[in-house]
Amino acid sequence: MSLLAVDVGGLTLKNPVLTASGCFGYGLEYDDFYDVAELGGICSKGLSLHPRAGNPPERICETPAGMLNAIGLANVGVEAFCKDKLPILRERGVTVVANIFASSVADFVAITERLNRETGVAAIELNVSCPNVTEGGIEFGKDARMAGEVTRAVRAATELPVWVKMSPEAGNIVAVARACEEAGADAITAINTIRGMSIDVEQSKLRLANRMGGFSGPALRPIALRIVWEIAAAVSIPVIAIGGISTTRDALEFLLAGARAVQVGTANFVDPSAAKRVLDGLREYCESKRIDVKSLIGSAR
Amino acid sequence: MSTRVLAKRRLVTLTLLRRESIGGLYHVLTFEDPDGSVALPGQFTMVRGAEWGDAPLLPRPMSYLSGGNTPSILIKVIGEGTVRMGRAEPGEPFTLLGPLGQPWRAPQPGRRVVLVAGGVGVAPLLFLARRLAQSGAPKPIAVYGGRSARDLPLDDELAELAELHTATEDGSRGTRGRVTDVLGELLAADQDVFTCGPDRMMAKVAELCAARDVPCEASLETPMACGYGVCLGCPVPTTDGAYVYACTQGPCIDARRVDWSRGDHAPKKGVHAPKGKS
């Protein structure tokens, strides 16, 4: 029995190290670096019903120990993903979590139904940090009722495990996580980026064309850890941690706080093999101490 | 050009062999690569101090000035990353991810190569000039401009490899004016232009070339986080209303494909951009 396998809401992952949506392309950009099938899984670039070109530049800027991005959810669309990306990932034995987003519950369901027709999708992760255009453009994830509604609709539309990725912008994130659990979510992913800004003082100009962007990177880690801690105490479904994880030590911090698995995000930009490094370090840690990773989960609580 | 089979990319930790301060804000950093970099002229590398910790977080995109066992880059000290690079001492470890991106295409047979450089944009053009000299190709023309004489790093080396014309805005070296003023005078129909520099300069170079039906290849400059096609932070608008990503579809690209009019992607201070400007 592997020391690293974990069960995430009915889905067994060979290890608890995944890569985060938006920070790992479609998992097909890594052939020069390592075999991504070694990972516990990869979360796809956020998929929409139709392709999206994304925001105009500037889309990114660096901040102290972090960065802001306003990519604008550029992606090939669910159809091209199913046709061009998924077959290769499936062939390679990659555990694929399809991250999806939409501006209405109906579109979330439509994307889910398209994914249902494919084999090789291990789970669906809902990005609820996007505005619900049918309800005045308020983000799904900011409101427990709306987050619950979209979770329930996707839950009813598929037999795949459903993960919901929390928006840290929610006033009461624990209430949102609970609502998603009640609506049938199999796991909670926490956290998405926090909105931030940066101004070029010399040119008196905003650094991002979109004005605001999602803040990520190591600087985010303590906030993510606090939220993971709170959610893990409040729900009985697994919590998958994300937020500034760059090293095995960072991953351990979240596991000890109660996360069942972790996602490596921005660190992939600094080192394409970041997730593999985290995994190798975790394996070494568990093997040298002869402990099952499951025994670490929540052990600091 | 994307059909070219490019060398495998590697992330390697290399030791800084030497840092040459070459006047003004410019330095050449040369690394020791026992395995040898197979970078082609026009390709770039993501460079970061191995001991920087969590800040500055991101690696800096830098055009290769040379490859082989002693790959080098040209930097201009502007932002947090280049400040550190400009102080680095021999023996300091750096991580380099590369070679990345599309190299310069081969010059078209029968055409005279014209290199149009602005400031640190000279790096990938010098690499190209050296390759052309090695292959026994006719000496190219080079047009090199900057704000003042201090902003023409490595001009002496370029003068050895090309028929050099210079332009400075303050007239402290060569023609007083812009590089494009000089290019406008000498550009001829049987030439093949390769350009790297500020966006506004490249836009004008592209315009001059298009008007005279001269092929023009530009090396794009944008901020980048990853350099290998996943962050999607480096879109450049194209004439067909879409974007190309400078890291994988560039940096070297047919200048006619770029929508220079939409170019608010000019490098800004403090935002790191390729060719050594952060």
mmCIF file of N, CA, C and O in Angstrom, chain A residues 22-25 29-33 45 53-67 71 74 200 202-203 205 207 216-218 221 246 266 268-272, chain B residues 7-11 48 54-60 80 95 97 222-226 228-237 243 245 262 264-272:
data_model
loop_
_atom_site.group_PDB
_atom_site.id
_atom_site.type_symbol
_atom_site.label_atom_id
_atom_site.label_comp_id
_atom_site.label_asym_id
_atom_site.label_seq_id
_atom_site.Cartn_x
_atom_site.Cartn_y
_atom_site.Cartn_z
ATOM 1 N N GLY A 22 -4.873 27.023 -14.203
ATOM 2 C CA GLY A 22 -4.355 28.318 -14.641
ATOM 3 C C GLY A 22 -2.856 28.457 -14.493
ATOM 4 O O GLY A 22 -2.277 29.434 -14.965
ATOM 5 N N CYS A 23 -2.247 27.496 -13.837
ATOM 6 C CA CYS A 23 -0.797 27.568 -13.602
ATOM 7 C C CYS A 23 -0.078 26.386 -14.219
ATOM 8 O O CYS A 23 1.091 26.143 -13.932
ATOM 9 N N PHE A 24 -0.787 25.620 -15.053
ATOM 10 C CA PHE A 24 -0.184 24.399 -15.556
ATOM 11 C C PHE A 24 -0.678 24.091 -16.974
ATOM 12 O O PHE A 24 -0.563 22.982 -17.450
ATOM 13 N N GLY A 25 -1.231 25.110 -17.638
ATOM 14 C CA GLY A 25 -1.735 24.914 -18.994
ATOM 15 C C GLY A 25 -2.727 23.766 -19.025
ATOM 16 O O GLY A 25 -3.630 23.666 -18.185
ATOM 17 N N GLU A 29 2.423 20.811 -21.629
ATOM 18 C CA GLU A 29 3.544 21.714 -21.881
ATOM 19 C C GLU A 29 4.805 21.265 -21.140
ATOM 20 O O GLU A 29 5.785 21.995 -21.092
ATOM 21 N N TYR A 30 4.765 20.070 -20.562
ATOM 22 C CA TYR A 30 5.820 19.664 -19.631
ATOM 23 C C TYR A 30 6.690 18.506 -20.111
ATOM 24 O O TYR A 30 7.456 17.939 -19.356
ATOM 25 N N ASP A 31 6.532 18.141 -21.388
ATOM 26 C CA ASP A 31 7.256 16.977 -21.906
ATOM 27 C C ASP A 31 8.765 17.088 -21.706
ATOM 28 O O ASP A 31 9.429 16.072 -21.495
ATOM 29 N N ASP A 32 9.298 18.281 -21.775
ATOM 30 C CA ASP A 32 10.742 18.453 -21.613
ATOM 31 C C ASP A 32 11.182 18.270 -20.157
ATOM 32 O O ASP A 32 12.371 18.120 -19.884
ATOM 33 N N PHE A 33 10.218 18.325 -19.235
ATOM 34 C CA PHE A 33 10.603 18.416 -17.825
ATOM 35 C C PHE A 33 10.356 17.142 -17.022
ATOM 36 O O PHE A 33 11.241 16.641 -16.363
ATOM 37 N N LYS A 45 -6.540 24.133 -17.179
ATOM 38 C CA LYS A 45 -6.866 25.546 -17.350
ATOM 39 C C LYS A 45 -8.389 25.651 -17.288
ATOM 40 O O LYS A 45 -9.081 24.757 -17.772
ATOM 41 N N ALA A 53 -10.472 34.461 -25.690
ATOM 42 C CA ALA A 53 -9.150 35.003 -26.040
ATOM 43 C C ALA A 53 -8.447 35.605 -24.831
ATOM 44 O O ALA A 53 -7.226 35.696 -24.802
ATOM 45 N N GLY A 54 -9.201 36.021 -23.841
ATOM 46 C CA GLY A 54 -8.599 36.617 -22.648
ATOM 47 C C GLY A 54 -8.502 38.129 -22.730
ATOM 48 O O GLY A 54 -8.925 38.742 -23.714
ATOM 49 N N ASN A 55 -7.935 38.709 -21.684
ATOM 50 C CA ASN A 55 -7.834 40.166 -21.567
ATOM 51 C C ASN A 55 -6.696 40.720 -22.408
ATOM 52 O O ASN A 55 -5.738 40.013 -22.717
ATOM 53 N N PRO A 56 -6.782 42.016 -22.730
ATOM 54 C CA PRO A 56 -5.633 42.670 -23.373
ATOM 55 C C PRO A 56 -4.479 42.800 -22.384
ATOM 56 O O PRO A 56 -4.691 42.719 -21.173
ATOM 57 N N PRO A 57 -3.260 42.990 -22.894
ATOM 58 C CA PRO A 57 -2.127 43.220 -21.993
ATOM 59 C C PRO A 57 -2.219 44.616 -21.369
ATOM 60 O O PRO A 57 -2.876 45.470 -21.959
ATOM 61 N N GLU A 58 -1.582 44.904 -20.198
ATOM 62 C CA GLU A 58 -0.791 43.977 -19.433
ATOM 63 C C GLU A 58 -1.681 43.036 -18.623
ATOM 64 O O GLU A 58 -2.601 43.502 -17.969
ATOM 65 N N ARG A 59 -1.303 41.783 -18.607
ATOM 66 C CA ARG A 59 -2.086 40.797 -17.878
ATOM 67 C C ARG A 59 -1.477 40.406 -16.534
ATOM 68 O O ARG A 59 -2.155 39.825 -15.707
ATOM 69 N N ILE A 60 -0.186 40.638 -16.377
ATOM 70 C CA ILE A 60 0.481 40.202 -15.147
ATOM 71 C C ILE A 60 1.412 41.276 -14.613
ATOM 72 O O ILE A 60 1.890 42.124 -15.365
ATOM 73 N N CYS A 61 1.650 41.228 -13.336
ATOM 74 C CA CYS A 61 2.751 42.017 -12.770
ATOM 75 C C CYS A 61 3.210 41.365 -11.472
ATOM 76 O O CYS A 61 2.443 40.655 -10.816
ATOM 77 N N GLU A 62 4.465 41.610 -11.165
ATOM 78 C CA GLU A 62 5.043 41.013 -9.964
ATOM 79 C C GLU A 62 4.763 41.909 -8.765
ATOM 80 O O GLU A 62 4.707 43.129 -8.892
ATOM 81 N N THR A 63 4.581 41.286 -7.614
ATOM 82 C CA THR A 63 4.402 42.009 -6.357
ATOM 83 C C THR A 63 5.333 41.344 -5.348
ATOM 84 O O THR A 63 5.896 40.289 -5.638
ATOM 85 N N PRO A 64 5.514 41.942 -4.168
ATOM 86 C CA PRO A 64 6.435 41.304 -3.219
ATOM 87 C C PRO A 64 6.047 39.842 -2.917
ATOM 88 O O PRO A 64 4.938 39.580 -2.453
ATOM 89 N N ALA A 65 6.941 38.927 -3.231
ATOM 90 C CA ALA A 65 6.741 37.491 -3.024
ATOM 91 C C ALA A 65 5.437 36.984 -3.625
ATOM 92 O O ALA A 65 4.815 36.058 -3.120
ATOM 93 N N GLY A 66 5.034 37.613 -4.708
ATOM 94 C CA GLY A 66 3.806 37.165 -5.353
ATOM 95 C C GLY A 66 3.615 37.826 -6.698
ATOM 96 O O GLY A 66 4.541 38.446 -7.242
ATOM 97 N N MET A 67 2.435 37.687 -7.237
ATOM 98 C CA MET A 67 2.129 38.316 -8.518
ATOM 99 C C MET A 67 0.637 38.535 -8.638
ATOM 100 O O MET A 67 -0.162 37.926 -7.914
ATOM 101 N N ILE A 71 -5.574 37.391 -16.500
ATOM 102 C CA ILE A 71 -5.484 36.709 -17.790
ATOM 103 C C ILE A 71 -6.823 36.790 -18.520
ATOM 104 O O ILE A 71 -6.880 36.833 -19.742
ATOM 105 N N ALA A 74 -8.554 33.115 -20.414
ATOM 106 C CA ALA A 74 -8.287 32.646 -21.779
ATOM 107 C C ALA A 74 -8.234 31.123 -21.777
ATOM 108 O O ALA A 74 -7.571 30.522 -20.932
ATOM 109 N N ASP A 200 2.029 51.720 -11.148
ATOM 110 C CA ASP A 200 3.360 52.194 -11.504
ATOM 111 C C ASP A 200 3.415 53.670 -11.124
ATOM 112 O O ASP A 200 2.797 54.516 -11.780
ATOM 113 N N GLU A 202 5.888 55.867 -11.102
ATOM 114 C CA GLU A 202 6.611 56.772 -12.005
ATOM 115 C C GLU A 202 5.750 57.228 -13.177
ATOM 116 O O GLU A 202 5.814 58.361 -13.624
ATOM 117 N N GLN A 203 4.956 56.304 -13.700
ATOM 118 C CA GLN A 203 4.128 56.645 -14.853
ATOM 119 C C GLN A 203 2.684 56.953 -14.452
ATOM 120 O O GLN A 203 1.847 57.217 -15.318
ATOM 121 N N LYS A 205 0.305 55.003 -13.525
ATOM 122 C CA LYS A 205 -0.484 54.155 -14.400
ATOM 123 C C LYS A 205 -0.707 52.797 -13.723
ATOM 124 O O LYS A 205 0.202 52.272 -13.071
ATOM 125 N N ARG A 207 -0.858 48.922 -13.333
ATOM 126 C CA ARG A 207 0.023 47.928 -13.959
ATOM 127 C C ARG A 207 -0.742 46.878 -14.759
ATOM 128 O O ARG A 207 -0.149 46.192 -15.583
ATOM 129 N N SER A 216 -1.492 35.989 -6.184
ATOM 130 C CA SER A 216 -1.080 34.616 -5.877
ATOM 131 C C SER A 216 0.395 34.592 -5.501
ATOM 132 O O SER A 216 1.069 35.619 -5.562
ATOM 133 N N GLY A 217 0.865 33.422 -5.111
ATOM 134 C CA GLY A 217 2.279 33.282 -4.781
ATOM 135 C C GLY A 217 2.512 33.125 -3.288
ATOM 136 O O GLY A 217 1.568 33.144 -2.497
ATOM 137 N N PRO A 218 3.772 32.966 -2.904
ATOM 138 C CA PRO A 218 4.116 32.668 -1.506
ATOM 139 C C PRO A 218 3.522 33.647 -0.491
ATOM 140 O O PRO A 218 3.183 33.252 0.629
ATOM 141 N N ARG A 221 0.300 32.626 1.270
ATOM 142 C CA ARG A 221 0.229 31.361 1.998
ATOM 143 C C ARG A 221 -0.406 31.431 3.388
ATOM 144 O O ARG A 221 -1.267 30.599 3.708
ATOM 145 N N SER A 246 5.028 26.166 -2.648
ATOM 146 C CA SER A 246 6.187 26.059 -3.544
ATOM 147 C C SER A 246 7.112 24.911 -3.188
ATOM 148 O O SER A 246 7.884 24.455 -4.020
ATOM 149 N N THR A 266 1.384 29.042 -8.651
ATOM 150 C CA THR A 266 2.352 30.023 -9.149
ATOM 151 C C THR A 266 3.786 29.499 -9.183
ATOM 152 O O THR A 266 4.580 29.900 -10.039
ATOM 153 N N ASN A 268 4.870 26.903 -10.319
ATOM 154 C CA ASN A 268 5.182 26.317 -11.630
ATOM 155 C C ASN A 268 5.798 27.333 -12.591
ATOM 156 O O ASN A 268 6.524 26.960 -13.502
ATOM 157 N N PHE A 269 5.469 28.612 -12.388
ATOM 158 C CA PHE A 269 6.019 29.648 -13.267
ATOM 159 C C PHE A 269 7.512 29.847 -12.998
ATOM 160 O O PHE A 269 8.272 30.182 -13.886
ATOM 161 N N VAL A 270 7.886 29.649 -11.752
ATOM 162 C CA VAL A 270 9.279 29.855 -11.356
ATOM 163 C C VAL A 270 10.112 28.630 -11.728
ATOM 164 O O VAL A 270 11.258 28.750 -12.142
ATOM 165 N N ASP A 271 9.513 27.467 -11.586
ATOM 166 C CA ASP A 271 10.190 26.202 -11.879
ATOM 167 C C ASP A 271 9.156 25.235 -12.449
ATOM 168 O O ASP A 271 8.247 24.819 -11.736
ATOM 169 N N PRO A 272 9.279 24.880 -13.728
ATOM 170 C CA PRO A 272 8.284 23.987 -14.339
ATOM 171 C C PRO A 272 8.141 22.658 -13.590
ATOM 172 O O PRO A 272 7.091 22.009 -13.666
ATOM 173 N N ALA B 7 15.250 22.763 -29.581
ATOM 174 C CA ALA B 7 15.937 21.943 -28.583
ATOM 175 C C ALA B 7 15.094 21.820 -27.315
ATOM 176 O O ALA B 7 14.275 22.680 -27.000
ATOM 177 N N LYS B 8 15.318 20.735 -26.631
ATOM 178 C CA LYS B 8 14.660 20.496 -25.360
ATOM 179 C C LYS B 8 15.003 21.603 -24.365
ATOM 180 O O LYS B 8 16.137 22.041 -24.276
ATOM 181 N N ARG B 9 13.980 22.043 -23.642
ATOM 182 C CA ARG B 9 14.213 23.101 -22.647
ATOM 183 C C ARG B 9 14.666 22.455 -21.337
ATOM 184 O O ARG B 9 14.186 21.386 -20.960
ATOM 185 N N ARG B 10 15.543 23.128 -20.654
ATOM 186 C CA ARG B 10 16.030 22.616 -19.366
ATOM 187 C C ARG B 10 16.034 23.741 -18.350
ATOM 188 O O ARG B 10 16.278 24.896 -18.701
ATOM 189 N N LEU B 11 15.802 23.381 -17.085
ATOM 190 C CA LEU B 11 16.034 24.340 -16.010
ATOM 191 C C LEU B 11 17.328 23.907 -15.346
ATOM 192 O O LEU B 11 17.421 22.807 -14.801
ATOM 193 N N ARG B 48 17.009 33.685 -12.960
ATOM 194 C CA ARG B 48 16.686 34.056 -11.580
ATOM 195 C C ARG B 48 17.837 33.647 -10.673
ATOM 196 O O ARG B 48 18.439 32.586 -10.873
ATOM 197 N N ASP B 54 11.946 34.124 -1.898
ATOM 198 C CA ASP B 54 10.612 34.346 -2.453
ATOM 199 C C ASP B 54 10.442 35.698 -3.151
ATOM 200 O O ASP B 54 9.388 35.984 -3.698
ATOM 201 N N ALA B 55 11.457 36.549 -3.086
ATOM 202 C CA ALA B 55 11.330 37.850 -3.750
ATOM 203 C C ALA B 55 12.692 38.362 -4.199
ATOM 204 O O ALA B 55 13.638 38.302 -3.421
ATOM 205 N N PRO B 56 12.797 38.890 -5.408
ATOM 206 C CA PRO B 56 11.719 38.896 -6.394
ATOM 207 C C PRO B 56 11.360 37.467 -6.810
ATOM 208 O O PRO B 56 12.252 36.623 -6.934
ATOM 209 N N LEU B 57 10.082 37.254 -7.009
ATOM 210 C CA LEU B 57 9.581 35.894 -7.185
ATOM 211 C C LEU B 57 9.874 35.300 -8.560
ATOM 212 O O LEU B 57 10.276 34.151 -8.669
ATOM 213 N N LEU B 58 9.626 36.099 -9.581
ATOM 214 C CA LEU B 58 9.621 35.524 -10.928
ATOM 215 C C LEU B 58 10.977 35.608 -11.606
ATOM 216 O O LEU B 58 11.737 36.562 -11.394
ATOM 217 N N PRO B 59 11.276 34.610 -12.446
ATOM 218 C CA PRO B 59 12.494 34.706 -13.256
ATOM 219 C C PRO B 59 12.318 35.798 -14.301
ATOM 220 O O PRO B 59 11.203 36.179 -14.633
ATOM 221 N N ARG B 60 13.450 36.326 -14.789
ATOM 222 C CA ARG B 60 13.415 37.424 -15.766
ATOM 223 C C ARG B 60 13.725 36.904 -17.158
ATOM 224 O O ARG B 60 14.748 36.235 -17.348
ATOM 225 N N GLU B 80 13.865 45.406 -9.697
ATOM 226 C CA GLU B 80 14.381 44.626 -8.574
ATOM 227 C C GLU B 80 15.291 43.468 -8.996
ATOM 228 O O GLU B 80 16.289 43.181 -8.347
ATOM 229 N N THR B 95 19.474 30.247 -11.721
ATOM 230 C CA THR B 95 18.756 29.240 -12.500
ATOM 231 C C THR B 95 18.427 29.847 -13.862
ATOM 232 O O THR B 95 18.022 31.000 -13.952
ATOM 233 N N LEU B 97 16.223 28.843 -17.314
ATOM 234 C CA LEU B 97 15.308 27.959 -18.028
ATOM 235 C C LEU B 97 15.410 28.312 -19.500
ATOM 236 O O LEU B 97 15.162 29.458 -19.892
ATOM 237 N N THR B 222 7.515 41.654 -23.886
ATOM 238 C CA THR B 222 6.359 41.798 -22.994
ATOM 239 C C THR B 222 6.744 41.254 -21.625
ATOM 240 O O THR B 222 7.699 40.486 -21.514
ATOM 241 N N PRO B 223 5.994 41.637 -20.605
ATOM 242 C CA PRO B 223 6.203 40.960 -19.325
ATOM 243 C C PRO B 223 5.862 39.474 -19.481
ATOM 244 O O PRO B 223 5.042 39.109 -20.330
ATOM 245 N N MET B 224 6.474 38.659 -18.674
ATOM 246 C CA MET B 224 6.229 37.210 -18.703
ATOM 247 C C MET B 224 6.401 36.673 -17.297
ATOM 248 O O MET B 224 7.248 37.168 -16.564
ATOM 249 N N ALA B 225 5.602 35.668 -16.942
ATOM 250 C CA ALA B 225 5.844 35.013 -15.657
ATOM 251 C C ALA B 225 6.599 33.709 -15.863
ATOM 252 O O ALA B 225 7.588 33.445 -15.200
ATOM 253 N N CYS B 226 6.125 32.871 -16.813
ATOM 254 C CA CYS B 226 6.720 31.528 -16.917
ATOM 255 C C CYS B 226 7.710 31.391 -18.058
ATOM 256 O O CYS B 226 8.690 30.688 -17.953
ATOM 257 N N TYR B 228 7.260 29.710 -20.754
ATOM 258 C CA TYR B 228 7.122 28.476 -21.523
ATOM 259 C C TYR B 228 5.687 28.112 -21.908
ATOM 260 O O TYR B 228 5.399 26.965 -22.238
ATOM 261 N N GLY B 229 4.795 29.109 -21.855
ATOM 262 C CA GLY B 229 3.479 28.893 -22.466
ATOM 263 C C GLY B 229 2.327 28.552 -21.555
ATOM 264 O O GLY B 229 1.262 28.179 -22.046
ATOM 265 N N VAL B 230 2.486 28.667 -20.243
ATOM 266 C CA VAL B 230 1.349 28.326 -19.387
ATOM 267 C C VAL B 230 0.701 29.496 -18.649
ATOM 268 O O VAL B 230 -0.486 29.456 -18.353
ATOM 269 N N CYS B 231 1.452 30.552 -18.373
ATOM 270 C CA CYS B 231 0.833 31.629 -17.581
ATOM 271 C C CYS B 231 -0.073 32.504 -18.439
ATOM 272 O O CYS B 231 -0.992 33.127 -17.933
ATOM 273 N N LEU B 232 0.186 32.555 -19.738
ATOM 274 C CA LEU B 232 -0.599 33.355 -20.690
ATOM 275 C C LEU B 232 -0.539 34.846 -20.352
ATOM 276 O O LEU B 232 -1.473 35.593 -20.639
ATOM 277 N N GLY B 233 0.578 35.243 -19.771
ATOM 278 C CA GLY B 233 0.745 36.634 -19.379
ATOM 279 C C GLY B 233 1.337 37.518 -20.464
ATOM 280 O O GLY B 233 1.479 38.714 -20.257
ATOM 281 N N CYS B 234 1.716 36.950 -21.605
ATOM 282 C CA CYS B 234 2.479 37.714 -22.593
ATOM 283 C C CYS B 234 1.804 37.829 -23.959
ATOM 284 O O CYS B 234 2.462 37.683 -24.983
ATOM 285 N N PRO B 235 0.497 38.141 -23.971
ATOM 286 C CA PRO B 235 -0.163 38.232 -25.281
ATOM 287 C C PRO B 235 0.263 39.497 -26.028
ATOM 288 O O PRO B 235 0.458 40.541 -25.419
ATOM 289 N N VAL B 236 0.412 39.377 -27.323
ATOM 290 C CA VAL B 236 0.697 40.526 -28.179
ATOM 291 C C VAL B 236 -0.383 40.546 -29.267
ATOM 292 O O VAL B 236 -0.598 39.524 -29.937
ATOM 293 N N PRO B 237 -1.077 41.671 -29.422
ATOM 294 C CA PRO B 237 -2.162 41.736 -30.416
ATOM 295 C C PRO B 237 -1.636 41.545 -31.835
ATOM 296 O O PRO B 237 -0.568 42.055 -32.179
ATOM 297 N N TYR B 243 -4.376 37.208 -30.505
ATOM 298 C CA TYR B 243 -3.118 37.422 -29.797
ATOM 299 C C TYR B 243 -2.127 36.329 -30.178
ATOM 300 O O TYR B 243 -2.520 35.197 -30.475
ATOM 301 N N TYR B 245 1.275 34.609 -28.232
ATOM 302 C CA TYR B 245 1.999 34.621 -26.973
ATOM 303 C C TYR B 245 3.480 34.744 -27.276
ATOM 304 O O TYR B 245 4.043 33.911 -27.990
ATOM 305 N N ARG B 262 -2.123 48.648 -31.577
ATOM 306 C CA ARG B 262 -2.772 48.327 -30.314
ATOM 307 C C ARG B 262 -1.758 48.171 -29.202
ATOM 308 O O ARG B 262 -2.080 47.754 -28.100
ATOM 309 N N ASP B 264 -0.195 48.640 -26.446
ATOM 310 C CA ASP B 264 0.059 49.182 -25.129
ATOM 311 C C ASP B 264 0.879 48.158 -24.359
ATOM 312 O O ASP B 264 0.841 48.077 -23.152
ATOM 313 N N HIS B 265 1.594 47.325 -25.116
ATOM 314 C CA HIS B 265 2.394 46.302 -24.452
ATOM 315 C C HIS B 265 3.853 46.720 -24.387
ATOM 316 O O HIS B 265 4.728 45.915 -24.189
ATOM 317 N N ALA B 266 4.082 48.018 -24.572
ATOM 318 C CA ALA B 266 5.448 48.508 -24.449
ATOM 319 C C ALA B 266 5.941 48.268 -23.023
ATOM 320 O O ALA B 266 5.165 48.355 -22.085
ATOM 321 N N PRO B 267 7.217 47.967 -22.870
ATOM 322 C CA PRO B 267 7.730 47.681 -21.534
ATOM 323 C C PRO B 267 7.640 48.911 -20.637
ATOM 324 O O PRO B 267 7.810 50.030 -21.096
ATOM 325 N N LYS B 268 7.330 48.675 -19.426
ATOM 326 C CA LYS B 268 7.231 49.764 -18.458
ATOM 327 C C LYS B 268 8.220 49.518 -17.350
ATOM 328 O O LYS B 268 8.538 48.390 -17.041
ATOM 329 N N LYS B 269 8.636 50.600 -16.763
ATOM 330 C CA LYS B 269 9.601 50.468 -15.685
ATOM 331 C C LYS B 269 9.036 49.607 -14.571
ATOM 332 O O LYS B 269 7.877 49.765 -14.201
ATOM 333 N N GLY B 270 9.859 48.748 -14.053
ATOM 334 C CA GLY B 270 9.443 47.938 -12.918
ATOM 335 C C GLY B 270 8.681 46.694 -13.312
ATOM 336 O O GLY B 270 8.408 45.852 -12.485
ATOM 337 N N VAL B 271 8.295 46.596 -14.561
ATOM 338 C CA VAL B 271 7.642 45.390 -15.038
ATOM 339 C C VAL B 271 8.698 44.698 -15.880
ATOM 340 O O VAL B 271 9.269 45.316 -16.758
ATOM 341 N N HIS B 272 8.967 43.464 -15.594
ATOM 342 C CA HIS B 272 10.092 42.905 -16.312
ATOM 343 C C HIS B 272 9.687 42.417 -17.691
ATOM 344 O O HIS B 272 8.625 41.891 -17.903
#
